């Protein structure tokens, strides 16, 4: 959504200006059928989130992909606030890389925002041939007008953290962003901060390790990620690799939105820590643990200790609040990070999870809770799974949450999620004192989809959001 200056490109001039942007009215999110009982393609759902609309909290459009078992996952834009100074650019295409098939779908959301249509399909063979990369994850738009997409592996499913470059107009595959032979050993997410000539990427695991489920023995064997890779943004090469103590499976990474900031946070799923990374005076980078979610001693689960499993993290556009989800424990948290070295908890809400009362898991020892939380029922629907992907409104006052992580892991950890489908919830946020409160009138039940229960994942607003846009 361009501002009214008449000569501006997409997005907003600054993160603080973005906070004054219009309230979200629709949300796009991919819905997955891989590993479910439904033999149908994944699709892009459009959900009405305007409380004044008669279709509030309903799916108003579904765009099926032309192939089966892609595993749509995350999405990005053809252009965003990194191109704000270029009035020839317009945010009209949503880029959807497939985590398993490695296909990339480009969807036209500009012509009719409430009825997206398929614009282009980039086949895996094109990416394999030009990049020797596969298993695609994060898509970010660059100030150059290009689109950059991270990979988890090579076409054979071995670990390989490289980056596919697309032309932002034609969506032709241009090759890799990194220099030949310069990929990281594993990949997942990334964020760049050009004023400090830096990009930092994270690690999940090789696709062959994670694609069919989680095996604790693979952790013991060192097959899961525990490093951040620091890249020279101009030279396109790794200049430093940071080992994360208490930092197994670093997934989502967020620099502070302020483009002058030389620090940010990464959520480490298996260790259930949030780590702050920062630039030292000498120009090198360091990392320190600033939040630890203690594991719970349990009975009736796959391991004797259950981690929180921090799967998604977000920063409000004013860099004041950090949000994250504990997918296994089932809570969503808000921390005040005004002092990024000393976050303090200001809000917590249980939205399902693996330790609810009456479930198969008994908590034997808990450093945080006095009793197991009650199951969550919204509008008569008992919520399966736990809070996973999160998206914050531009003004910071509303959080949207979905409950699916990745179909193979959903099937393993929350079989009822496969049977009943995921949900989308909305949380009201106190931006003054801190605090989270469930909106009892909002529920999108993807268990009632026309073709069968679906697994809904990452959320995007048409005008950009806290995790799509980077300011330069």
Coordinates of C-alpha atoms in Angstrom, one line a residue:
X1 CA 0.0 0.0 0.0
X2 CA 1.8 3.1 -1.2
X3 CA 1.7 6.2 0.9
X4 CA 0.1 9.4 -0.5
X5 CA 3.3 11.3 -1.5
X6 CA 2.7 10.5 -5.1
X7 CA 6.3 9.7 -5.9
X8 CA 7.0 6.9 -3.5
X9 CA 7.6 3.2 -4.0
X10 CA 6.1 0.4 -2.0
X11 CA 5.8 0.2 1.8
X12 CA 6.8 3.0 4.1
X13 CA 9.8 5.3 4.6
X14 CA 10.5 4.1 8.1
X15 CA 9.3 1.4 10.5
X16 CA 7.7 4.1 12.7
X17 CA 5.8 5.5 9.7
X18 CA 4.6 2.0 8.9
X19 CA 3.0 1.8 12.4
X20 CA 0.6 4.6 11.2
X21 CA -0.4 2.5 8.2
X22 CA -4.0 1.4 7.6
X23 CA -5.5 -1.5 9.6
X24 CA -5.3 -4.9 8.0
X25 CA -8.5 -6.0 6.2
X26 CA -7.4 -9.3 4.6
X27 CA -4.7 -11.8 5.3
X28 CA -3.0 -14.3 2.9
X29 CA -1.8 -17.6 4.2
X30 CA -0.8 -20.9 2.6
X31 CA -2.8 -24.1 3.5
X32 CA -1.1 -27.4 3.2
X33 CA -2.5 -30.9 2.4
X34 CA 0.8 -32.9 2.4
X35 CA 0.8 -35.6 5.1
X36 CA -3.0 -35.2 5.6
X37 CA -5.8 -37.5 4.4
X38 CA -6.8 -35.2 1.6
X39 CA -5.2 -35.8 -1.8
X40 CA -5.3 -32.2 -3.1
X41 CA -2.9 -29.4 -3.9
X42 CA -1.9 -26.8 -1.3
X43 CA -3.6 -23.5 -1.7
X44 CA -3.4 -19.8 -0.8
X45 CA -6.3 -18.8 1.5
X46 CA -7.5 -15.2 1.7
X47 CA -9.1 -14.4 5.1
X48 CA -11.3 -11.4 6.0
X49 CA -10.0 -9.8 9.2
X50 CA -12.1 -6.6 9.0
X51 CA -14.5 -6.6 12.1
X52 CA -16.9 -4.4 10.1
X53 CA -17.2 -6.9 7.3
X54 CA -20.1 -9.5 7.2
X55 CA -17.4 -12.1 6.2
X56 CA -15.2 -11.3 9.3
X57 CA -13.0 -14.3 10.3
X58 CA -13.9 -16.3 7.2
X59 CA -11.9 -17.7 4.3
X60 CA -13.2 -15.6 1.3
X61 CA -11.0 -17.1 -1.4
X62 CA -8.9 -20.1 -2.1
X63 CA -6.3 -20.4 -4.9
X64 CA -5.2 -24.0 -5.4
X65 CA -1.7 -24.6 -6.8
X66 CA -1.4 -26.8 -9.9
X67 CA 0.7 -29.5 -8.3
X68 CA 0.4 -31.9 -5.3
X69 CA 2.5 -32.1 -2.2
X70 CA 4.5 -28.9 -2.6
X71 CA 4.4 -28.0 1.1
X72 CA 3.9 -24.3 0.8
X73 CA 5.4 -22.7 3.9
X74 CA 6.6 -19.1 3.9
X75 CA 6.0 -16.2 1.5
X76 CA 7.5 -12.9 0.5
X77 CA 6.9 -10.0 -1.9
X78 CA 8.2 -8.9 -5.3
X79 CA 9.1 -5.6 -3.7
X80 CA 8.8 -4.0 -0.2
X81 CA 9.9 -1.0 1.9
X82 CA 13.5 -1.7 0.8
X83 CA 12.4 -0.1 -2.5
X84 CA 10.4 2.7 -1.0
X85 CA 12.5 5.3 -2.9
X86 CA 11.6 3.8 -6.3
X87 CA 8.2 5.0 -7.6
X88 CA 8.3 2.5 -10.5
X89 CA 7.9 -0.4 -8.1
X90 CA 4.6 -1.7 -6.8
X91 CA 3.8 -4.5 -4.3
X92 CA 1.6 -6.7 -6.5
X93 CA 3.1 -10.2 -6.4
X94 CA 3.3 -12.7 -3.5
X95 CA 6.2 -15.1 -3.9
X96 CA 5.6 -18.6 -2.4
X97 CA 8.5 -21.0 -2.3
X98 CA 7.7 -24.7 -1.7
X99 CA 9.7 -26.3 1.1
X100 CA 9.5 -29.8 -0.2
X101 CA 9.0 -29.7 -4.0
X102 CA 11.3 -26.6 -4.4
X103 CA 8.8 -25.0 -6.8
X104 CA 8.2 -21.3 -6.6
X105 CA 4.8 -19.9 -7.2
X106 CA 4.3 -16.2 -8.0
X107 CA 0.8 -15.0 -7.2
X108 CA -0.8 -11.8 -8.5
X109 CA -2.5 -10.1 -5.6
X110 CA -2.5 -6.7 -7.1
X111 CA -5.2 -7.1 -9.8
X112 CA -7.8 -8.2 -7.3
X113 CA -6.5 -8.4 -3.7
X114 CA -9.5 -10.4 -2.5
X115 CA -9.2 -12.9 -5.4
X116 CA -5.5 -13.7 -6.0
X117 CA -4.5 -15.5 -9.2
X118 CA -1.5 -17.5 -10.3
X119 CA 1.0 -15.4 -12.3
X120 CA 4.0 -17.7 -12.8
X121 CA 5.4 -21.1 -11.8
X122 CA 9.1 -21.6 -11.5
X123 CA 9.9 -25.3 -11.8
X124 CA 12.4 -27.1 -9.6
X125 CA 14.5 -28.2 -12.5
X126 CA 15.3 -24.5 -13.3
X127 CA 16.5 -23.9 -9.8
X128 CA 18.4 -27.1 -9.6
X129 CA 20.2 -26.4 -12.9
X130 CA 21.1 -22.8 -12.3
X131 CA 21.7 -22.9 -8.5
X132 CA 22.2 -26.5 -7.4
X133 CA 19.8 -25.6 -4.5
X134 CA 16.5 -27.0 -3.3
X135 CA 14.1 -27.1 -0.3
X136 CA 13.3 -23.4 -0.3
X137 CA 12.3 -21.3 2.7
X138 CA 12.5 -17.5 3.3
X139 CA 11.8 -15.0 0.5
X140 CA 12.9 -11.4 0.9
X141 CA 12.8 -8.5 -1.6
X142 CA 16.0 -6.6 -2.1
X143 CA 16.6 -2.9 -2.8
X144 CA 18.1 -4.0 -6.2
X145 CA 14.6 -5.0 -7.2
X146 CA 15.6 -8.7 -7.0
X147 CA 14.0 -11.4 -4.9
X148 CA 16.2 -13.6 -2.7
X149 CA 15.1 -17.0 -1.4
X150 CA 17.0 -19.2 1.1
X151 CA 17.5 -22.9 0.7
X152 CA 17.9 -25.8 3.2
X153 CA 19.6 -28.1 0.9
X154 CA 20.8 -29.3 -2.5
X155 CA 18.6 -31.3 -4.9
X156 CA 19.6 -34.6 -3.3
X157 CA 18.5 -33.4 0.2
X158 CA 21.9 -32.8 1.7
X159 CA 22.4 -29.6 3.8
X160 CA 23.3 -26.5 1.8
X161 CA 22.5 -23.0 2.9
X162 CA 22.5 -21.0 -0.2
X163 CA 20.3 -18.3 -1.8
X164 CA 18.4 -18.2 -5.1
X165 CA 18.1 -14.9 -6.9
X166 CA 15.1 -14.0 -9.0
X167 CA 14.5 -11.0 -11.2
X168 CA 11.8 -9.0 -9.5
X169 CA 10.0 -8.2 -12.7
X170 CA 10.2 -11.4 -14.9
X171 CA 10.8 -13.8 -12.0
X172 CA 13.5 -15.5 -14.0
X173 CA 16.1 -17.5 -12.0
X174 CA 19.3 -15.5 -12.2
X175 CA 21.5 -17.9 -10.2
X176 CA 22.8 -17.8 -6.6
X177 CA 23.3 -14.7 -4.5
X178 CA 26.4 -16.3 -2.8
X179 CA 29.6 -16.8 -4.7
X180 CA 30.2 -20.3 -6.3
X181 CA 31.1 -22.8 -3.6
X182 CA 30.3 -20.3 -0.9
X183 CA 27.1 -21.7 0.6
X184 CA 26.7 -22.4 4.3
X185 CA 26.6 -26.0 5.5
X186 CA 22.9 -25.6 6.4
X187 CA 20.3 -23.0 5.8
X188 CA 16.9 -21.8 6.9
X189 CA 16.1 -18.1 7.5
X190 CA 18.0 -14.8 6.9
X191 CA 17.8 -11.1 7.5
X192 CA 20.0 -8.3 6.1
X193 CA 21.0 -4.9 7.4
X194 CA 22.8 -2.9 4.6
X195 CA 23.9 0.0 6.8
X196 CA 26.2 -2.5 8.6
X197 CA 27.0 -4.4 5.4
X198 CA 25.7 -7.6 6.9
X199 CA 23.3 -10.5 6.4
X200 CA 22.9 -13.2 9.0
X201 CA 21.5 -16.7 8.2
X202 CA 20.3 -19.5 10.4
X203 CA 20.2 -23.4 10.3
X204 CA 17.5 -26.0 10.7
X205 CA 18.9 -29.3 9.3
X206 CA 19.5 -31.1 6.1
X207 CA 16.2 -31.9 4.3
X208 CA 16.9 -35.6 4.5
X209 CA 17.1 -35.3 8.3
X210 CA 13.9 -33.3 8.9
X211 CA 11.6 -34.0 6.0
X212 CA 9.8 -37.1 7.4
X213 CA 9.8 -36.2 11.1
X214 CA 12.0 -35.5 14.1
X215 CA 14.4 -38.2 15.5
X216 CA 16.2 -37.3 18.8
X217 CA 19.1 -39.5 17.7
X218 CA 19.8 -37.0 14.9
X219 CA 20.4 -34.3 17.6
X220 CA 22.9 -36.5 19.4
X221 CA 24.6 -37.1 16.0
X222 CA 25.0 -33.4 15.5
X223 CA 22.8 -33.3 12.5
X224 CA 20.7 -30.3 13.6
X225 CA 21.9 -26.7 13.3
X226 CA 23.5 -24.6 16.1
X227 CA 25.2 -21.8 14.2
X228 CA 24.6 -18.3 12.8
X229 CA 26.4 -17.4 9.6
X230 CA 27.5 -13.8 9.2
X231 CA 27.8 -12.6 5.6
X232 CA 29.4 -9.6 4.0
X233 CA 26.4 -8.1 2.3
X234 CA 28.4 -6.4 -0.5
X235 CA 30.9 -9.3 -1.1
X236 CA 28.3 -12.1 -0.8
X237 CA 30.5 -14.3 1.4
X238 CA 30.6 -15.7 4.9
X239 CA 32.9 -13.7 7.1
X240 CA 32.1 -15.3 10.5
X241 CA 30.3 -18.3 11.9
X242 CA 28.9 -18.0 15.4
X243 CA 28.4 -21.2 17.5
X244 CA 25.3 -20.9 19.7
X245 CA 25.8 -22.2 23.2
X246 CA 22.3 -23.4 24.3
X247 CA 21.2 -22.7 20.7
X248 CA 20.1 -25.8 19.0
X249 CA 18.0 -25.3 15.9
X250 CA 18.2 -21.5 15.4
X251 CA 15.2 -20.8 13.2
X252 CA 13.6 -17.3 12.7
X253 CA 16.0 -14.4 12.9
X254 CA 15.0 -10.7 13.3
X255 CA 17.3 -7.7 13.2
X256 CA 15.8 -4.7 15.0
X257 CA 13.7 -2.8 12.4
X258 CA 15.6 0.4 12.9
X259 CA 18.0 0.2 9.9
X260 CA 20.8 1.8 12.1
X261 CA 20.6 -1.0 14.6
X262 CA 23.5 -3.5 14.8
X263 CA 21.7 -6.2 16.8
X264 CA 18.7 -8.5 16.8
X265 CA 17.3 -11.8 18.1
X266 CA 17.1 -15.4 17.0
X267 CA 14.8 -18.0 18.4
X268 CA 16.5 -21.4 19.0
X269 CA 13.7 -24.0 18.8
X270 CA 15.1 -27.1 20.5
X271 CA 17.1 -25.3 23.2
X272 CA 14.1 -23.0 23.7
X273 CA 16.3 -19.9 24.0
X274 CA 16.2 -16.5 22.5
X275 CA 19.7 -15.2 21.7
X276 CA 20.7 -11.6 21.0
X277 CA 23.3 -11.1 18.3
X278 CA 25.2 -7.9 18.1
X279 CA 28.1 -6.1 16.4
X280 CA 31.3 -5.5 18.5
X281 CA 33.4 -2.3 18.3
X282 CA 35.9 -4.0 16.2
X283 CA 33.3 -5.0 13.6
X284 CA 33.0 -8.6 14.4
X285 CA 29.7 -10.2 15.7
X286 CA 28.9 -11.9 19.0
X287 CA 25.9 -13.7 20.4
X288 CA 24.5 -14.1 24.0
X289 CA 21.5 -15.9 25.5
X290 CA 18.9 -13.4 26.8
X291 CA 15.8 -15.7 27.4
X292 CA 15.6 -19.3 28.5
X293 CA 12.3 -21.2 28.5
X294 CA 13.0 -24.1 31.0
X295 CA 12.0 -27.6 29.8
X296 CA 9.3 -29.5 31.7
X297 CA 9.8 -33.0 33.2
X298 CA 7.0 -35.1 31.8
X299 CA 5.5 -38.6 31.5
X300 CA 3.6 -39.9 28.5
X301 CA 5.7 -38.1 25.9
X302 CA 8.5 -39.1 23.5
X303 CA 11.2 -37.8 25.8
X304 CA 11.4 -37.3 29.6
X305 CA 11.9 -33.6 29.2
X306 CA 9.7 -31.4 26.9
X307 CA 11.2 -28.2 25.5
X308 CA 9.0 -25.2 24.8
X309 CA 10.1 -25.3 21.1
X310 CA 10.3 -21.7 20.1
X311 CA 9.2 -21.8 16.5
X312 CA 8.4 -18.2 15.5
X313 CA 9.6 -14.8 16.8
X314 CA 8.5 -11.2 15.9
X315 CA 9.6 -7.7 16.8
X316 CA 7.1 -4.9 16.9
X317 CA 7.9 -2.1 14.4
X318 CA 9.0 0.2 17.2
X319 CA 11.4 -2.5 18.4
X320 CA 9.8 -2.4 21.9
X321 CA 8.2 -5.8 22.1
X322 CA 9.4 -9.3 21.1
X323 CA 6.9 -12.0 20.6
X324 CA 7.4 -15.7 20.3
X325 CA 5.5 -19.0 20.4
X326 CA 6.3 -22.2 22.3
X327 CA 4.7 -24.7 20.0
X328 CA 5.0 -27.7 22.4
X329 CA 4.3 -26.0 25.8
X330 CA 1.5 -24.1 24.1
X331 CA 2.1 -20.5 25.2
X332 CA 2.6 -17.3 23.3
X333 CA 4.8 -14.7 25.0
X334 CA 5.4 -11.0 24.9
X335 CA 8.7 -9.5 26.2
X336 CA 9.6 -5.8 26.6
X337 CA 13.0 -5.5 24.8
X338 CA 13.5 -1.7 25.3
X339 CA 16.8 -2.9 26.8
X340 CA 17.6 -5.7 24.3
X341 CA 20.2 -7.2 26.7
X342 CA 17.6 -7.6 29.5
X343 CA 14.2 -8.6 28.1
X344 CA 11.4 -8.9 30.6
X345 CA 8.2 -10.9 30.3
X346 CA 5.1 -8.7 30.0
X347 CA 2.5 -11.1 28.5
X348 CA 1.8 -14.8 28.3
X349 CA -1.2 -16.7 27.0
X350 CA -1.7 -20.5 26.7
X351 CA -3.4 -21.5 23.3
X352 CA -3.4 -25.3 23.4
X353 CA -0.2 -27.2 23.4
X354 CA 1.0 -30.6 24.6
X355 CA 0.6 -30.2 28.3
X356 CA -3.1 -29.3 28.6
X357 CA -5.1 -30.9 31.4
X358 CA -6.8 -34.2 30.4
X359 CA -4.3 -34.9 27.6
X360 CA -1.8 -37.8 27.4
X361 CA 1.1 -35.9 29.0
X362 CA 1.6 -35.5 32.7
X363 CA 3.9 -32.8 33.9
X364 CA 6.1 -34.1 36.8
X365 CA 8.2 -31.0 37.4
X366 CA 7.6 -27.5 36.1
X367 CA 9.8 -24.4 37.0
X368 CA 7.1 -22.0 35.7
X369 CA 3.6 -23.3 36.2
X370 CA 1.8 -24.5 39.3
X371 CA -0.7 -26.6 37.3
X372 CA -1.2 -27.8 33.7
X373 CA -3.1 -25.3 31.6
X374 CA -6.7 -25.9 30.5
X375 CA -7.4 -26.9 26.9
X376 CA -8.4 -23.9 24.7
X377 CA -11.9 -23.8 23.3
X378 CA -12.8 -20.9 21.0
X379 CA -16.4 -20.6 19.6
X380 CA -17.0 -24.3 20.5
X381 CA -13.9 -25.6 18.8
X382 CA -11.2 -27.3 20.9
X383 CA -7.9 -26.1 19.5
X384 CA -5.5 -28.8 18.4
X385 CA -1.7 -28.1 18.2
X386 CA 0.0 -25.1 19.7
X387 CA 0.7 -21.5 18.8
X388 CA 3.1 -21.4 15.9
X389 CA 3.3 -18.8 13.2
X390 CA 2.5 -15.3 14.4
X391 CA 1.9 -11.9 12.7
X392 CA 1.5 -8.5 14.3
X393 CA -0.6 -5.7 13.0
X394 CA 1.3 -2.6 11.9
X395 CA 0.2 -0.6 15.0
X396 CA 1.2 -3.5 17.2
X397 CA -2.3 -4.0 18.8
X398 CA -3.3 -7.3 17.2
X399 CA -1.5 -10.6 16.9
X400 CA -2.7 -13.3 14.5
X401 CA -1.7 -16.9 15.3
X402 CA -1.8 -20.2 13.4
X403 CA -1.0 -23.7 14.8
X404 CA 0.8 -25.8 12.2
X405 CA 4.6 -26.1 12.0
X406 CA 5.4 -28.4 9.1
X407 CA 3.2 -31.3 8.0
X408 CA 5.6 -34.1 8.9
X409 CA 6.2 -32.7 12.4
X410 CA 2.5 -31.9 12.9
X411 CA 1.7 -35.5 12.2
X412 CA 4.3 -36.7 14.7
X413 CA 3.7 -34.2 17.6
X414 CA 0.0 -33.4 17.1
X415 CA -1.8 -36.2 15.2
X416 CA -5.1 -34.5 16.1
X417 CA -4.0 -31.4 14.1
X418 CA -3.9 -33.6 10.9
X419 CA -7.4 -35.0 11.7
X420 CA -9.0 -31.7 12.8
X421 CA -7.0 -29.1 10.9
X422 CA -5.3 -26.0 12.2
X423 CA -6.9 -22.7 13.3
X424 CA -6.2 -19.0 13.0
X425 CA -6.7 -17.0 16.2
X426 CA -6.4 -13.3 17.0
X427 CA -4.9 -11.9 20.2
X428 CA -5.4 -8.3 21.5
X429 CA -2.2 -6.7 22.7
X430 CA -1.7 -4.1 25.4
X431 CA 1.0 -1.8 23.9
X432 CA 1.1 0.5 26.9
X433 CA 1.8 -1.8 29.9
X434 CA 2.1 -5.1 28.0
X435 CA -0.3 -8.0 28.1
X436 CA -2.1 -10.4 25.8
X437 CA -5.8 -11.3 25.6
X438 CA -7.6 -13.8 23.3
X439 CA -10.3 -12.3 21.1
X440 CA -13.2 -14.8 21.7
X441 CA -15.1 -13.7 18.6
X442 CA -12.3 -14.6 16.1
X443 CA -11.7 -18.1 14.8
X444 CA -10.9 -19.4 11.4
X445 CA -11.3 -23.2 11.6
X446 CA -9.3 -24.8 8.8
X447 CA -10.8 -28.2 9.9
X448 CA -14.0 -27.2 8.0
X449 CA -12.4 -26.5 4.6
X450 CA -14.3 -27.8 1.6
X451 CA -11.8 -30.5 0.6
X452 CA -10.9 -31.5 4.2
X453 CA -8.9 -30.3 7.2
X454 CA -5.9 -28.2 6.2
X455 CA -2.7 -27.0 7.8
X456 CA -2.5 -23.2 7.7
X457 CA 0.9 -21.6 8.0
X458 CA 2.5 -18.1 7.7
X459 CA 0.4 -14.9 7.5
X460 CA 0.9 -11.9 5.2
X461 CA -0.9 -8.6 4.9
X462 CA -1.2 -7.0 1.4
X463 CA 0.7 -3.9 2.4
X464 CA 3.6 -5.6 4.2
X465 CA 4.3 -6.4 7.8
X466 CA 6.8 -6.9 10.6
X467 CA 8.5 -9.9 9.0
X468 CA 8.3 -9.1 5.3
X469 CA 9.7 -5.6 5.1
X470 CA 13.3 -4.5 5.7
X471 CA 14.3 -0.8 5.8
X472 CA 17.6 0.3 4.3

